mmCIF file of N, CA and C in Angstrom:
data_model
loop_
_atom_site.group_PDB
_atom_site.id
_atom_site.type_symbol
_atom_site.label_atom_id
_atom_site.label_comp_id
_atom_site.label_asym_id
_atom_site.label_seq_id
_atom_site.Cartn_x
_atom_site.Cartn_y
_atom_site.Cartn_z
ATOM 1 N N GLU A 121 104.268 108.467 103.424
ATOM 2 C CA GLU A 121 104.669 109.691 104.077
ATOM 3 C C GLU A 121 105.563 110.474 103.127
ATOM 4 N N GLN A 122 105.310 111.762 103.048
ATOM 5 C CA GLN A 122 106.090 112.620 102.170
ATOM 6 C C GLN A 122 107.283 113.203 102.920
ATOM 7 N N CYS A 123 108.080 113.984 102.219
ATOM 8 C CA CYS A 123 109.266 114.591 102.828
ATOM 9 C C CYS A 123 108.922 115.541 103.962
ATOM 10 N N ASN A 124 107.731 116.091 103.959
ATOM 11 C CA ASN A 124 107.336 117.015 105.015
ATOM 12 C C ASN A 124 106.610 116.310 106.151
ATOM 13 N N GLY A 125 106.519 114.997 106.087
ATOM 14 C CA GLY A 125 105.889 114.231 107.145
ATOM 15 C C GLY A 125 104.388 114.057 107.001
ATOM 16 N N ARG A 126 103.831 114.574 105.935
ATOM 17 C CA ARG A 126 102.380 114.448 105.747
ATOM 18 C C ARG A 126 102.019 113.028 105.342
ATOM 19 N N THR A 127 100.951 112.545 105.941
ATOM 20 C CA THR A 127 100.438 111.216 105.627
ATOM 21 C C THR A 127 99.286 111.349 104.639
ATOM 22 N N ALA A 128 98.746 110.226 104.223
ATOM 23 C CA ALA A 128 97.579 110.245 103.335
ATOM 24 C C ALA A 128 96.421 110.988 103.989
ATOM 25 N N LEU A 129 96.288 110.858 105.300
ATOM 26 C CA LEU A 129 95.204 111.560 105.999
ATOM 27 C C LEU A 129 95.413 113.070 105.958
ATOM 28 N N HIS A 130 96.629 113.521 106.146
ATOM 29 C CA HIS A 130 96.912 114.953 106.015
ATOM 30 C C HIS A 130 96.518 115.445 104.619
ATOM 31 N N LEU A 131 96.873 114.675 103.605
ATOM 32 C CA LEU A 131 96.571 115.077 102.228
ATOM 33 C C LEU A 131 95.071 115.083 101.958
ATOM 34 N N ALA A 132 94.350 114.104 102.493
ATOM 35 C CA ALA A 132 92.894 114.062 102.316
ATOM 36 C C ALA A 132 92.244 115.279 102.959
ATOM 37 N N VAL A 133 92.762 115.700 104.111
ATOM 38 C CA VAL A 133 92.250 116.913 104.761
ATOM 39 C C VAL A 133 92.559 118.121 103.888
ATOM 40 N N ASP A 134 93.777 118.206 103.370
ATOM 41 C CA ASP A 134 94.145 119.307 102.469
ATOM 42 C C ASP A 134 93.212 119.385 101.270
ATOM 43 N N LEU A 135 92.836 118.228 100.740
ATOM 44 C CA LEU A 135 91.945 118.175 99.577
ATOM 45 C C LEU A 135 90.487 118.395 99.943
ATOM 46 N N GLN A 136 90.200 118.444 101.253
ATOM 47 C CA GLN A 136 88.832 118.610 101.745
ATOM 48 C C GLN A 136 87.923 117.492 101.259
ATOM 49 N N ASN A 137 88.454 116.284 101.225
ATOM 50 C CA ASN A 137 87.717 115.119 100.736
ATOM 51 C C ASN A 137 87.203 114.322 101.936
ATOM 52 N N PHE A 138 85.974 114.620 102.350
ATOM 53 C CA PHE A 138 85.385 114.019 103.541
ATOM 54 C C PHE A 138 85.290 112.504 103.431
ATOM 55 N N GLU A 139 84.877 112.014 102.275
ATOM 56 C CA GLU A 139 84.740 110.567 102.092
ATOM 57 C C GLU A 139 86.084 109.863 102.233
ATOM 58 N N LEU A 140 87.123 110.457 101.671
ATOM 59 C CA LEU A 140 88.458 109.866 101.776
ATOM 60 C C LEU A 140 88.961 109.911 103.217
ATOM 61 N N VAL A 141 88.695 111.005 103.911
ATOM 62 C CA VAL A 141 89.072 111.104 105.323
ATOM 63 C C VAL A 141 88.412 109.978 106.114
ATOM 64 N N GLN A 142 87.118 109.781 105.898
ATOM 65 C CA GLN A 142 86.393 108.716 106.595
ATOM 66 C C GLN A 142 86.968 107.339 106.262
ATOM 67 N N LEU A 143 87.253 107.111 104.990
ATOM 68 C CA LEU A 143 87.803 105.829 104.565
ATOM 69 C C LEU A 143 89.155 105.566 105.225
ATOM 70 N N LEU A 144 90.027 106.543 105.187
ATOM 71 C CA LEU A 144 91.358 106.377 105.776
ATOM 72 C C LEU A 144 91.271 106.103 107.276
ATOM 73 N N ILE A 145 90.381 106.818 107.955
ATOM 74 C CA ILE A 145 90.210 106.594 109.394
ATOM 75 C C ILE A 145 89.673 105.191 109.650
ATOM 76 N N SER A 146 88.714 104.766 108.833
ATOM 77 C CA SER A 146 88.141 103.425 109.023
ATOM 78 C C SER A 146 89.172 102.326 108.773
ATOM 79 N N LYS A 147 90.193 102.639 107.975
ATOM 80 C CA LYS A 147 91.260 101.671 107.680
ATOM 81 C C LYS A 147 92.438 101.799 108.642
ATOM 82 N N GLY A 148 92.288 102.658 109.654
ATOM 83 C CA GLY A 148 93.312 102.743 110.687
ATOM 84 C C GLY A 148 94.295 103.889 110.580
ATOM 85 N N ALA A 149 93.997 104.896 109.757
ATOM 86 C CA ALA A 149 94.905 106.043 109.660
ATOM 87 C C ALA A 149 95.071 106.683 111.040
ATOM 88 N N ASP A 150 96.269 107.088 111.343
ATOM 89 C CA ASP A 150 96.586 107.659 112.648
ATOM 90 C C ASP A 150 96.222 109.139 112.682
ATOM 91 N N VAL A 151 95.162 109.476 113.423
ATOM 92 C CA VAL A 151 94.731 110.874 113.519
ATOM 93 C C VAL A 151 95.696 111.696 114.370
ATOM 94 N N HIS A 152 96.606 111.028 115.072
ATOM 95 C CA HIS A 152 97.576 111.716 115.913
ATOM 96 C C HIS A 152 98.944 111.847 115.245
ATOM 97 N N SER A 153 99.022 111.546 113.961
ATOM 98 C CA SER A 153 100.301 111.665 113.260
ATOM 99 C C SER A 153 100.649 113.141 113.078
ATOM 100 N N PHE A 154 101.932 113.424 113.156
ATOM 101 C CA PHE A 154 102.423 114.794 113.036
ATOM 102 C C PHE A 154 103.228 114.968 111.757
ATOM 103 N N THR A 155 103.095 116.149 111.155
ATOM 104 C CA THR A 155 104.030 116.533 110.104
ATOM 105 C C THR A 155 105.333 116.903 110.804
ATOM 106 N N TYR A 156 106.390 117.120 110.058
ATOM 107 C CA TYR A 156 107.649 117.515 110.672
ATOM 108 C C TYR A 156 107.523 118.870 111.362
ATOM 109 N N GLY A 157 106.540 119.666 110.960
ATOM 110 C CA GLY A 157 106.287 120.956 111.596
ATOM 111 C C GLY A 157 105.407 120.861 112.826
ATOM 112 N N GLY A 158 104.960 119.645 113.161
ATOM 113 C CA GLY A 158 104.173 119.447 114.365
ATOM 114 C C GLY A 158 102.672 119.558 114.188
ATOM 115 N N HIS A 159 102.176 119.420 112.964
ATOM 116 C CA HIS A 159 100.743 119.548 112.695
ATOM 117 C C HIS A 159 100.075 118.183 112.549
ATOM 118 N N THR A 160 98.951 118.030 113.247
ATOM 119 C CA THR A 160 98.128 116.831 113.089
ATOM 120 C C THR A 160 97.142 117.085 111.956
ATOM 121 N N PRO A 161 96.459 116.057 111.474
ATOM 122 C CA PRO A 161 95.418 116.297 110.471
ATOM 123 C C PRO A 161 94.373 117.307 110.959
ATOM 124 N N TYR A 162 94.029 117.256 112.253
ATOM 125 C CA TYR A 162 93.064 118.217 112.798
ATOM 126 C C TYR A 162 93.543 119.654 112.627
ATOM 127 N N HIS A 163 94.812 119.921 112.842
ATOM 128 C CA HIS A 163 95.340 121.277 112.692
ATOM 129 C C HIS A 163 95.093 121.820 111.290
ATOM 130 N N LEU A 164 95.121 120.939 110.302
ATOM 131 C CA LEU A 164 94.943 121.375 108.911
ATOM 132 C C LEU A 164 93.506 121.773 108.598
ATOM 133 N N THR A 165 92.578 121.512 109.524
ATOM 134 C CA THR A 165 91.181 121.888 109.285
ATOM 135 C C THR A 165 90.917 123.351 109.607
ATOM 136 N N TYR A 166 91.839 123.998 110.306
ATOM 137 C CA TYR A 166 91.642 125.402 110.656
ATOM 138 C C TYR A 166 91.503 126.249 109.394
ATOM 139 N N GLY A 167 90.462 127.082 109.371
ATOM 140 C CA GLY A 167 90.242 127.983 108.252
ATOM 141 C C GLY A 167 89.723 127.317 106.995
ATOM 142 N N ARG A 168 89.336 126.064 107.078
ATOM 143 C CA ARG A 168 88.822 125.344 105.916
ATOM 144 C C ARG A 168 87.300 125.350 105.939
ATOM 145 N N ALA A 169 86.702 125.199 104.782
ATOM 146 C CA ALA A 169 85.250 125.259 104.646
ATOM 147 C C ALA A 169 84.546 123.989 105.113
ATOM 148 N N ASN A 170 85.217 122.852 105.052
ATOM 149 C CA ASN A 170 84.553 121.584 105.358
ATOM 150 C C ASN A 170 84.545 121.332 106.864
ATOM 151 N N THR A 171 83.462 121.791 107.516
ATOM 152 C CA THR A 171 83.369 121.626 108.964
ATOM 153 C C THR A 171 83.096 120.183 109.361
ATOM 154 N N ASP A 172 82.585 119.366 108.440
ATOM 155 C CA ASP A 172 82.367 117.949 108.752
ATOM 156 C C ASP A 172 83.691 117.258 109.069
ATOM 157 N N ILE A 173 84.719 117.557 108.287
ATOM 158 C CA ILE A 173 86.040 116.979 108.535
ATOM 159 C C ILE A 173 86.553 117.458 109.888
ATOM 160 N N GLN A 174 86.391 118.737 110.153
ATOM 161 C CA GLN A 174 86.861 119.279 111.422
ATOM 162 C C GLN A 174 86.163 118.612 112.607
ATOM 163 N N LYS A 175 84.858 118.414 112.503
ATOM 164 C CA LYS A 175 84.109 117.780 113.595
ATOM 165 C C LYS A 175 84.585 116.351 113.846
ATOM 166 N N VAL A 176 84.751 115.583 112.776
ATOM 167 C CA VAL A 176 85.200 114.189 112.918
ATOM 168 C C VAL A 176 86.581 114.136 113.565
ATOM 169 N N LEU A 177 87.499 114.938 113.065
ATOM 170 C CA LEU A 177 88.860 114.908 113.601
ATOM 171 C C LEU A 177 88.926 115.481 115.014
ATOM 172 N N TYR A 178 88.090 116.456 115.318
ATOM 173 C CA TYR A 178 88.049 117.007 116.674
ATOM 174 C C TYR A 178 87.668 115.917 117.668
ATOM 175 N N GLU A 179 86.660 115.148 117.317
ATOM 176 C CA GLU A 179 86.184 114.085 118.205
ATOM 177 C C GLU A 179 87.233 112.988 118.406
ATOM 178 N N LEU A 180 88.049 112.744 117.394
ATOM 179 C CA LEU A 180 89.026 111.654 117.452
ATOM 180 C C LEU A 180 90.400 112.072 117.972
ATOM 181 N N THR A 181 90.687 113.353 117.934
ATOM 182 C CA THR A 181 92.002 113.840 118.335
ATOM 183 C C THR A 181 92.044 114.067 119.841
ATOM 184 N N ALA A 182 93.092 113.588 120.466
ATOM 185 C CA ALA A 182 93.255 113.770 121.908
ATOM 186 C C ALA A 182 93.257 115.262 122.247
ATOM 187 N N PRO A 183 92.585 115.651 123.332
ATOM 188 C CA PRO A 183 92.469 117.072 123.683
ATOM 189 C C PRO A 183 93.806 117.814 123.733
ATOM 190 N N HIS A 184 94.840 117.188 124.257
ATOM 191 C CA HIS A 184 96.131 117.882 124.370
ATOM 192 C C HIS A 184 96.824 118.067 123.020
ATOM 193 N N LEU A 185 96.305 117.443 121.975
ATOM 194 C CA LEU A 185 96.899 117.595 120.637
ATOM 195 C C LEU A 185 96.091 118.535 119.748
ATOM 196 N N ARG A 186 95.044 119.136 120.273
ATOM 197 C CA ARG A 186 94.192 120.007 119.452
ATOM 198 C C ARG A 186 94.770 121.403 119.263
ATOM 199 N N GLU A 187 95.633 121.831 120.162
ATOM 200 C CA GLU A 187 96.206 123.164 120.038
ATOM 201 C C GLU A 187 97.223 123.187 118.907
ATOM 202 N N LEU A 188 97.255 124.320 118.206
ATOM 203 C CA LEU A 188 98.236 124.475 117.136
ATOM 204 C C LEU A 188 99.637 124.573 117.721
ATOM 205 N N PRO A 189 100.634 124.082 116.987
ATOM 206 C CA PRO A 189 102.019 124.225 117.451
ATOM 207 C C PRO A 189 102.419 125.696 117.473
ATOM 208 N N ASP A 190 103.532 125.990 118.121
ATOM 209 C CA ASP A 190 104.028 127.364 118.183
ATOM 210 C C ASP A 190 104.151 127.952 116.794
ATOM 211 N N SER A 191 103.940 129.269 116.708
ATOM 212 C CA SER A 191 104.007 129.935 115.408
ATOM 213 C C SER A 191 105.386 129.802 114.777
ATOM 214 N N GLU A 192 106.412 129.593 115.588
ATOM 215 C CA GLU A 192 107.761 129.438 115.040
ATOM 216 C C GLU A 192 107.862 128.238 114.114
ATOM 217 N N SER A 193 107.021 127.229 114.342
ATOM 218 C CA SER A 193 107.133 126.008 113.550
ATOM 219 C C SER A 193 106.130 125.951 112.405
ATOM 220 N N GLU A 194 105.356 127.016 112.184
ATOM 221 C CA GLU A 194 104.339 126.989 111.138
ATOM 222 C C GLU A 194 104.934 126.754 109.754
ATOM 223 N N ASP A 195 106.111 127.269 109.500
ATOM 224 C CA ASP A 195 106.719 127.120 108.182
ATOM 225 C C ASP A 195 107.587 125.869 108.081
ATOM 226 N N SER A 196 107.683 125.121 109.148
ATOM 227 C CA SER A 196 108.593 123.979 109.165
ATOM 228 C C SER A 196 108.265 122.939 108.108
ATOM 229 N N ASP A 197 106.963 122.689 107.851
ATOM 230 C CA ASP A 197 106.593 121.713 106.831
ATOM 231 C C ASP A 197 107.159 122.118 105.480
ATOM 232 N N GLU A 198 107.040 123.402 105.142
ATOM 233 C CA GLU A 198 107.555 123.883 103.865
ATOM 234 C C GLU A 198 109.077 123.789 103.829
ATOM 235 N N ASP A 199 109.721 124.088 104.951
ATOM 236 C CA ASP A 199 111.177 123.999 105.001
ATOM 237 C C ASP A 199 111.646 122.582 104.699
ATOM 238 N N TYR A 200 110.989 121.596 105.296
ATOM 239 C CA TYR A 200 111.352 120.200 105.047
ATOM 240 C C TYR A 200 111.092 119.815 103.598
ATOM 241 N N GLU A 201 109.970 120.308 103.046
ATOM 242 C CA GLU A 201 109.636 119.975 101.664
ATOM 243 C C GLU A 201 110.663 120.564 100.711
ATOM 244 N N GLU A 202 111.060 121.823 100.939
ATOM 245 C CA GLU A 202 112.065 122.450 100.085
ATOM 246 C C GLU A 202 113.393 121.703 100.170
ATOM 247 N N GLN A 203 113.769 121.290 101.374
ATOM 248 C CA GLN A 203 115.010 120.538 101.543
ATOM 249 C C GLN A 203 114.928 119.215 100.806
ATOM 250 N N CYS A 204 113.786 118.558 100.872
ATOM 251 C CA CYS A 204 113.602 117.271 100.210
ATOM 252 C C CYS A 204 113.721 117.427 98.699
ATOM 253 N N ILE A 205 113.108 118.479 98.170
ATOM 254 C CA ILE A 205 113.156 118.719 96.727
ATOM 255 C C ILE A 205 114.598 118.964 96.293
ATOM 256 N N SER A 206 115.332 119.770 97.073
ATOM 257 C CA SER A 206 116.718 120.047 96.694
ATOM 258 C C SER A 206 117.594 118.803 96.840
ATOM 259 N N ASP A 207 117.270 117.934 97.805
ATOM 260 C CA ASP A 207 118.030 116.691 97.966
ATOM 261 C C ASP A 207 117.770 115.706 96.841
ATOM 262 N N ASP A 208 116.582 115.771 96.229
ATOM 263 C CA ASP A 208 116.225 114.859 95.150
ATOM 264 C C ASP A 208 116.741 115.319 93.792
ATOM 265 N N GLY A 209 117.276 116.531 93.737
ATOM 266 C CA GLY A 209 117.751 117.059 92.469
ATOM 267 C C GLY A 209 118.980 116.330 91.981
ATOM 268 N N ASP A 210 119.266 116.482 90.707
ATOM 269 C CA ASP A 210 120.445 115.843 90.124
ATOM 270 C C ASP A 210 121.696 116.560 90.582
ATOM 271 N N ASP A 211 122.707 115.808 90.924
ATOM 272 C CA ASP A 211 123.994 116.390 91.279
ATOM 273 C C ASP A 211 124.791 116.625 90.008
ATOM 274 N N ASP A 212 125.439 117.783 89.955
ATOM 275 C CA ASP A 212 126.247 118.111 88.784
ATOM 276 C C ASP A 212 127.714 117.774 89.008
ATOM 277 N N ASP A 213 128.010 116.975 90.030
ATOM 278 C CA ASP A 213 129.405 116.635 90.341
ATOM 279 C C ASP A 213 129.998 115.677 89.360
#
């Protein structure tokens, strides 16, 4: 899990790697995992070209988790990532 809460499955969806998505799911990846911004792997399929990934995740994702989180939280993943990067920086103290 990264600083923004993304799992390997989230990253495989980002990369549009259908084979990797299938492999991770077959090995028990949690399709209901959330990023810190409230996004499931299925949410990351919106606007992407690989409809095969979207179909697989749609079928596996619980209906109440298919809706996108509120627009207020759309940038939350980036906010957490930026905070993580700044926390990992060298201290000049």
